[in-house]
Amino acid sequence: MDLKKLLVVLCALVGLACGAGSSAAREQPAPAQPAPAQRPQPARDAQNSVELGETVVLKTGDTTEVASKDVSIRFARLVSDSRCAAGMVCVWEGEAVVELTLAEPGRGERTTAALASTGRGGRQSVEFAACRVDLVAVSSGGDQVTLRVSKA
C-alpha cells in the first residue's frame, strides 16, 4: 500500500473514532439514579396553593398561589433543553431552562424569570415579593417542574 492510500485510511478511521465519541452520544443503558432526598409534595387543595418552605410540582401552564403571601407562580414554558436523553451517555449533562411568571395581584406587580436546571447558563432561583423560588427539578420531557418556595 502506498503512503497516500495509508494516509486516506488513517484519516477515515480517525474521523469515525471522533464521530463515535462526540457529544451526540452512544446508546447505552442509563445509570441508576439515586432517589431524591426530599420528594416533591403536590399542592394540597384544588386551588393549588403552597406554603413557604414547601415544594410544589407544576405542569406547563399551571399556576400555584403562595398561601401566606399575595403571590402567584406560573410555569409558563420550557425555554430550552439540551439535557442528555434517557438511555444515552453524553459528554455533557446539558441544561434545561424554564420560564416562570411571578405576580403579586394586590400590588399589580408582575415579572418573568428564566431559571436554569444547573445554574451554569443562568440562575437557579428568583426572589419576588419577599419570596424565593428555587428550581429543584425539570421532568425529562420538560413539561413539569418542581419548585421550592421559601422566605426571601
PDB file of C-alpha atoms in Angstrom:
ATOM      1  CA  MET A   1       0.000   0.000   0.000  1.00  0.00           C
ATOM      2  CA  ASP A   2       1.418   3.333  -0.917  1.00  0.00           C
ATOM      3  CA  LEU A   3       1.682   6.234   1.536  1.00  0.00           C
ATOM      4  CA  LYS A   4      -1.206   8.190   0.032  1.00  0.00           C
ATOM      5  CA  LYS A   5      -3.698   5.298   0.474  1.00  0.00           C
ATOM      6  CA  LEU A   6      -2.470   4.651   4.004  1.00  0.00           C
ATOM      7  CA  LEU A   7      -2.988   8.306   4.897  1.00  0.00           C
ATOM      8  CA  VAL A   8      -6.558   8.263   3.493  1.00  0.00           C
ATOM      9  CA  VAL A   9      -7.403   5.116   5.502  1.00  0.00           C
ATOM     10  CA  LEU A  10      -5.955   6.599   8.695  1.00  0.00           C
ATOM     11  CA  CYS A  11      -7.925   9.850   8.232  1.00  0.00           C
ATOM     12  CA  ALA A  12     -11.124   7.876   7.701  1.00  0.00           C
ATOM     13  CA  LEU A  13     -10.523   5.858  10.880  1.00  0.00           C
ATOM     14  CA  VAL A  14      -9.787   8.998  12.904  1.00  0.00           C
ATOM     15  CA  GLY A  15     -12.970  10.618  11.555  1.00  0.00           C
ATOM     16  CA  LEU A  16     -15.048   7.601  12.549  1.00  0.00           C
ATOM     17  CA  ALA A  17     -13.484   7.481  16.002  1.00  0.00           C
ATOM     18  CA  CYS A  18     -14.113  11.190  16.602  1.00  0.00           C
ATOM     19  CA  GLY A  19     -17.717  10.927  15.440  1.00  0.00           C
ATOM     20  CA  ALA A  20     -18.438   7.969  17.730  1.00  0.00           C
ATOM     21  CA  GLY A  21     -17.167   9.786  20.812  1.00  0.00           C
ATOM     22  CA  SER A  22     -18.818  13.133  20.185  1.00  0.00           C
ATOM     23  CA  SER A  23     -21.481  14.748  22.314  1.00  0.00           C
ATOM     24  CA  ALA A  24     -24.070  13.183  20.029  1.00  0.00           C
ATOM     25  CA  ALA A  25     -23.880  10.237  22.464  1.00  0.00           C
ATOM     26  CA  ARG A  26     -23.970   6.462  22.167  1.00  0.00           C
ATOM     27  CA  GLU A  27     -26.776   4.062  23.078  1.00  0.00           C
ATOM     28  CA  GLN A  28     -26.061   2.561  26.479  1.00  0.00           C
ATOM     29  CA  PRO A  29     -28.210   1.667  29.465  1.00  0.00           C
ATOM     30  CA  ALA A  30     -28.946   4.645  31.688  1.00  0.00           C
ATOM     31  CA  PRO A  31     -27.088   4.608  35.005  1.00  0.00           C
ATOM     32  CA  ALA A  32     -29.242   4.112  38.081  1.00  0.00           C
ATOM     33  CA  GLN A  33     -30.248   7.429  39.615  1.00  0.00           C
ATOM     34  CA  PRO A  34     -30.268   7.756  43.410  1.00  0.00           C
ATOM     35  CA  ALA A  35     -33.620   8.576  44.956  1.00  0.00           C
ATOM     36  CA  PRO A  36     -34.066  12.277  45.748  1.00  0.00           C
ATOM     37  CA  ALA A  37     -33.562  13.202  49.375  1.00  0.00           C
ATOM     38  CA  GLN A  38     -36.862  15.083  49.504  1.00  0.00           C
ATOM     39  CA  ARG A  39     -39.845  14.042  47.446  1.00  0.00           C
ATOM     40  CA  PRO A  40     -41.843  16.881  45.935  1.00  0.00           C
ATOM     41  CA  GLN A  41     -45.191  17.429  47.580  1.00  0.00           C
ATOM     42  CA  PRO A  42     -48.075  18.174  45.263  1.00  0.00           C
ATOM     43  CA  ALA A  43     -50.349  21.069  46.113  1.00  0.00           C
ATOM     44  CA  ARG A  44     -52.737  20.294  48.950  1.00  0.00           C
ATOM     45  CA  ASP A  45     -56.024  21.634  47.623  1.00  0.00           C
ATOM     46  CA  ALA A  46     -57.903  22.284  44.418  1.00  0.00           C
ATOM     47  CA  GLN A  47     -56.638  25.886  44.325  1.00  0.00           C
ATOM     48  CA  ASN A  48     -53.083  24.586  44.054  1.00  0.00           C
ATOM     49  CA  SER A  49     -51.511  26.567  46.885  1.00  0.00           C
ATOM     50  CA  VAL A  50     -48.175  26.083  48.579  1.00  0.00           C
ATOM     51  CA  GLU A  51     -46.812  27.191  51.975  1.00  0.00           C
ATOM     52  CA  LEU A  52     -43.394  28.787  52.443  1.00  0.00           C
ATOM     53  CA  GLY A  53     -40.756  26.073  52.865  1.00  0.00           C
ATOM     54  CA  GLU A  54     -42.623  23.528  50.725  1.00  0.00           C
ATOM     55  CA  THR A  55     -42.103  22.188  47.232  1.00  0.00           C
ATOM     56  CA  VAL A  56     -44.708  22.150  44.500  1.00  0.00           C
ATOM     57  CA  VAL A  57     -44.908  20.362  41.146  1.00  0.00           C
ATOM     58  CA  LEU A  58     -46.348  22.369  38.240  1.00  0.00           C
ATOM     59  CA  LYS A  59     -47.140  21.314  34.687  1.00  0.00           C
ATOM     60  CA  THR A  60     -46.738  23.747  31.790  1.00  0.00           C
ATOM     61  CA  GLY A  61     -49.385  26.455  32.144  1.00  0.00           C
ATOM     62  CA  ASP A  62     -50.200  25.627  35.799  1.00  0.00           C
ATOM     63  CA  THR A  63     -50.251  28.311  38.492  1.00  0.00           C
ATOM     64  CA  THR A  64     -49.834  27.998  42.251  1.00  0.00           C
ATOM     65  CA  GLU A  65     -50.574  30.554  44.955  1.00  0.00           C
ATOM     66  CA  VAL A  66     -48.274  31.098  47.938  1.00  0.00           C
ATOM     67  CA  ALA A  67     -50.732  30.622  50.808  1.00  0.00           C
ATOM     68  CA  SER A  68     -49.348  33.208  53.249  1.00  0.00           C
ATOM     69  CA  LYS A  69     -48.483  35.800  50.575  1.00  0.00           C
ATOM     70  CA  ASP A  70     -50.289  37.603  47.787  1.00  0.00           C
ATOM     71  CA  VAL A  71     -48.039  35.888  45.220  1.00  0.00           C
ATOM     72  CA  SER A  72     -48.759  33.533  42.338  1.00  0.00           C
ATOM     73  CA  ILE A  73     -46.225  31.465  40.398  1.00  0.00           C
ATOM     74  CA  ARG A  74     -46.940  30.171  36.885  1.00  0.00           C
ATOM     75  CA  PHE A  75     -44.826  27.698  34.914  1.00  0.00           C
ATOM     76  CA  ALA A  76     -45.049  29.500  31.573  1.00  0.00           C
ATOM     77  CA  ARG A  77     -42.900  27.315  29.320  1.00  0.00           C
ATOM     78  CA  LEU A  78     -39.743  25.343  28.667  1.00  0.00           C
ATOM     79  CA  VAL A  79     -37.328  27.797  27.037  1.00  0.00           C
ATOM     80  CA  SER A  80     -34.608  25.324  26.061  1.00  0.00           C
ATOM     81  CA  ASP A  81     -33.456  21.801  26.884  1.00  0.00           C
ATOM     82  CA  SER A  82     -30.005  20.486  25.967  1.00  0.00           C
ATOM     83  CA  ARG A  83     -30.029  17.646  28.510  1.00  0.00           C
ATOM     84  CA  CYS A  84     -28.942  14.155  27.564  1.00  0.00           C
ATOM     85  CA  ALA A  85     -31.892  11.936  26.609  1.00  0.00           C
ATOM     86  CA  ALA A  86     -32.793   8.961  28.796  1.00  0.00           C
ATOM     87  CA  GLY A  87     -30.764   5.883  27.899  1.00  0.00           C
ATOM     88  CA  MET A  88     -27.946   7.895  26.346  1.00  0.00           C
ATOM     89  CA  VAL A  89     -24.423   8.582  27.557  1.00  0.00           C
ATOM     90  CA  CYS A  90     -23.311  12.122  26.807  1.00  0.00           C
ATOM     91  CA  VAL A  91     -20.112  14.100  27.180  1.00  0.00           C
ATOM     92  CA  TRP A  92     -22.011  16.983  28.821  1.00  0.00           C
ATOM     93  CA  GLU A  93     -25.115  16.602  31.017  1.00  0.00           C
ATOM     94  CA  GLY A  94     -26.836  19.579  29.381  1.00  0.00           C
ATOM     95  CA  GLU A  95     -29.266  22.037  30.909  1.00  0.00           C
ATOM     96  CA  ALA A  96     -32.961  22.870  30.887  1.00  0.00           C
ATOM     97  CA  VAL A  97     -34.139  26.487  31.122  1.00  0.00           C
ATOM     98  CA  VAL A  98     -37.713  27.259  32.160  1.00  0.00           C
ATOM     99  CA  GLU A  99     -39.694  30.481  32.263  1.00  0.00           C
ATOM    100  CA  LEU A 100     -41.779  31.382  35.329  1.00  0.00           C
ATOM    101  CA  THR A 101     -44.219  34.263  35.665  1.00  0.00           C
ATOM    102  CA  LEU A 102     -44.479  35.651  39.198  1.00  0.00           C
ATOM    103  CA  ALA A 103     -47.253  38.040  40.140  1.00  0.00           C
ATOM    104  CA  GLU A 104     -48.423  39.993  43.162  1.00  0.00           C
ATOM    105  CA  PRO A 105     -52.014  40.825  42.136  1.00  0.00           C
ATOM    106  CA  GLY A 106     -52.742  43.070  45.117  1.00  0.00           C
ATOM    107  CA  ARG A 107     -49.974  45.460  44.078  1.00  0.00           C
ATOM    108  CA  GLY A 108     -50.257  44.911  40.341  1.00  0.00           C
ATOM    109  CA  GLU A 109     -46.646  43.678  40.172  1.00  0.00           C
ATOM    110  CA  ARG A 110     -45.557  41.018  37.677  1.00  0.00           C
ATOM    111  CA  THR A 111     -42.225  39.675  36.465  1.00  0.00           C
ATOM    112  CA  THR A 112     -40.884  36.903  34.272  1.00  0.00           C
ATOM    113  CA  ALA A 113     -37.818  34.871  35.244  1.00  0.00           C
ATOM    114  CA  ALA A 114     -35.770  32.270  33.371  1.00  0.00           C
ATOM    115  CA  LEU A 115     -34.332  29.601  35.687  1.00  0.00           C
ATOM    116  CA  ALA A 116     -31.704  27.029  34.671  1.00  0.00           C
ATOM    117  CA  SER A 117     -31.502  23.460  35.953  1.00  0.00           C
ATOM    118  CA  THR A 118     -27.729  23.520  36.532  1.00  0.00           C
ATOM    119  CA  GLY A 119     -27.064  27.187  37.142  1.00  0.00           C
ATOM    120  CA  ARG A 120     -24.291  27.201  34.527  1.00  0.00           C
ATOM    121  CA  GLY A 121     -26.303  29.063  31.932  1.00  0.00           C
ATOM    122  CA  GLY A 122     -28.290  31.200  34.336  1.00  0.00           C
ATOM    123  CA  ARG A 123     -29.692  31.441  37.801  1.00  0.00           C
ATOM    124  CA  GLN A 124     -31.482  28.628  39.643  1.00  0.00           C
ATOM    125  CA  SER A 125     -33.628  30.868  41.852  1.00  0.00           C
ATOM    126  CA  VAL A 126     -35.525  34.135  41.797  1.00  0.00           C
ATOM    127  CA  GLU A 127     -36.701  36.464  44.572  1.00  0.00           C
ATOM    128  CA  PHE A 128     -40.005  38.284  44.257  1.00  0.00           C
ATOM    129  CA  ALA A 129     -42.245  39.990  46.850  1.00  0.00           C
ATOM    130  CA  ALA A 130     -40.322  38.547  49.846  1.00  0.00           C
ATOM    131  CA  CYS A 131     -40.468  35.013  48.356  1.00  0.00           C
ATOM    132  CA  ARG A 132     -37.632  32.944  46.971  1.00  0.00           C
ATOM    133  CA  VAL A 133     -38.414  30.364  44.293  1.00  0.00           C
ATOM    134  CA  ASP A 134     -35.778  27.678  43.609  1.00  0.00           C
ATOM    135  CA  LEU A 135     -35.863  25.362  40.604  1.00  0.00           C
ATOM    136  CA  VAL A 136     -35.421  21.879  42.074  1.00  0.00           C
ATOM    137  CA  ALA A 137     -36.046  19.686  39.019  1.00  0.00           C
ATOM    138  CA  VAL A 138     -37.338  19.619  35.451  1.00  0.00           C
ATOM    139  CA  SER A 139     -39.033  16.452  34.172  1.00  0.00           C
ATOM    140  CA  SER A 140     -37.334  14.535  31.375  1.00  0.00           C
ATOM    141  CA  GLY A 141     -39.976  15.747  28.909  1.00  0.00           C
ATOM    142  CA  GLY A 142     -39.676  19.333  30.144  1.00  0.00           C
ATOM    143  CA  ASP A 143     -43.411  19.596  30.762  1.00  0.00           C
ATOM    144  CA  GLN A 144     -43.218  19.608  34.560  1.00  0.00           C
ATOM    145  CA  VAL A 145     -41.116  21.472  37.133  1.00  0.00           C
ATOM    146  CA  THR A 146     -40.539  21.056  40.846  1.00  0.00           C
ATOM    147  CA  LEU A 147     -40.140  24.337  42.717  1.00  0.00           C
ATOM    148  CA  ARG A 148     -39.270  25.115  46.345  1.00  0.00           C
ATOM    149  CA  VAL A 149     -40.864  28.265  47.723  1.00  0.00           C
ATOM    150  CA  SER A 150     -39.313  29.916  50.781  1.00  0.00           C
ATOM    151  CA  LYS A 151     -38.986  33.261  52.505  1.00  0.00           C
ATOM    152  CA  ALA A 152     -36.502  35.569  50.794  1.00  0.00           C
TER     153      ALA A 152
END
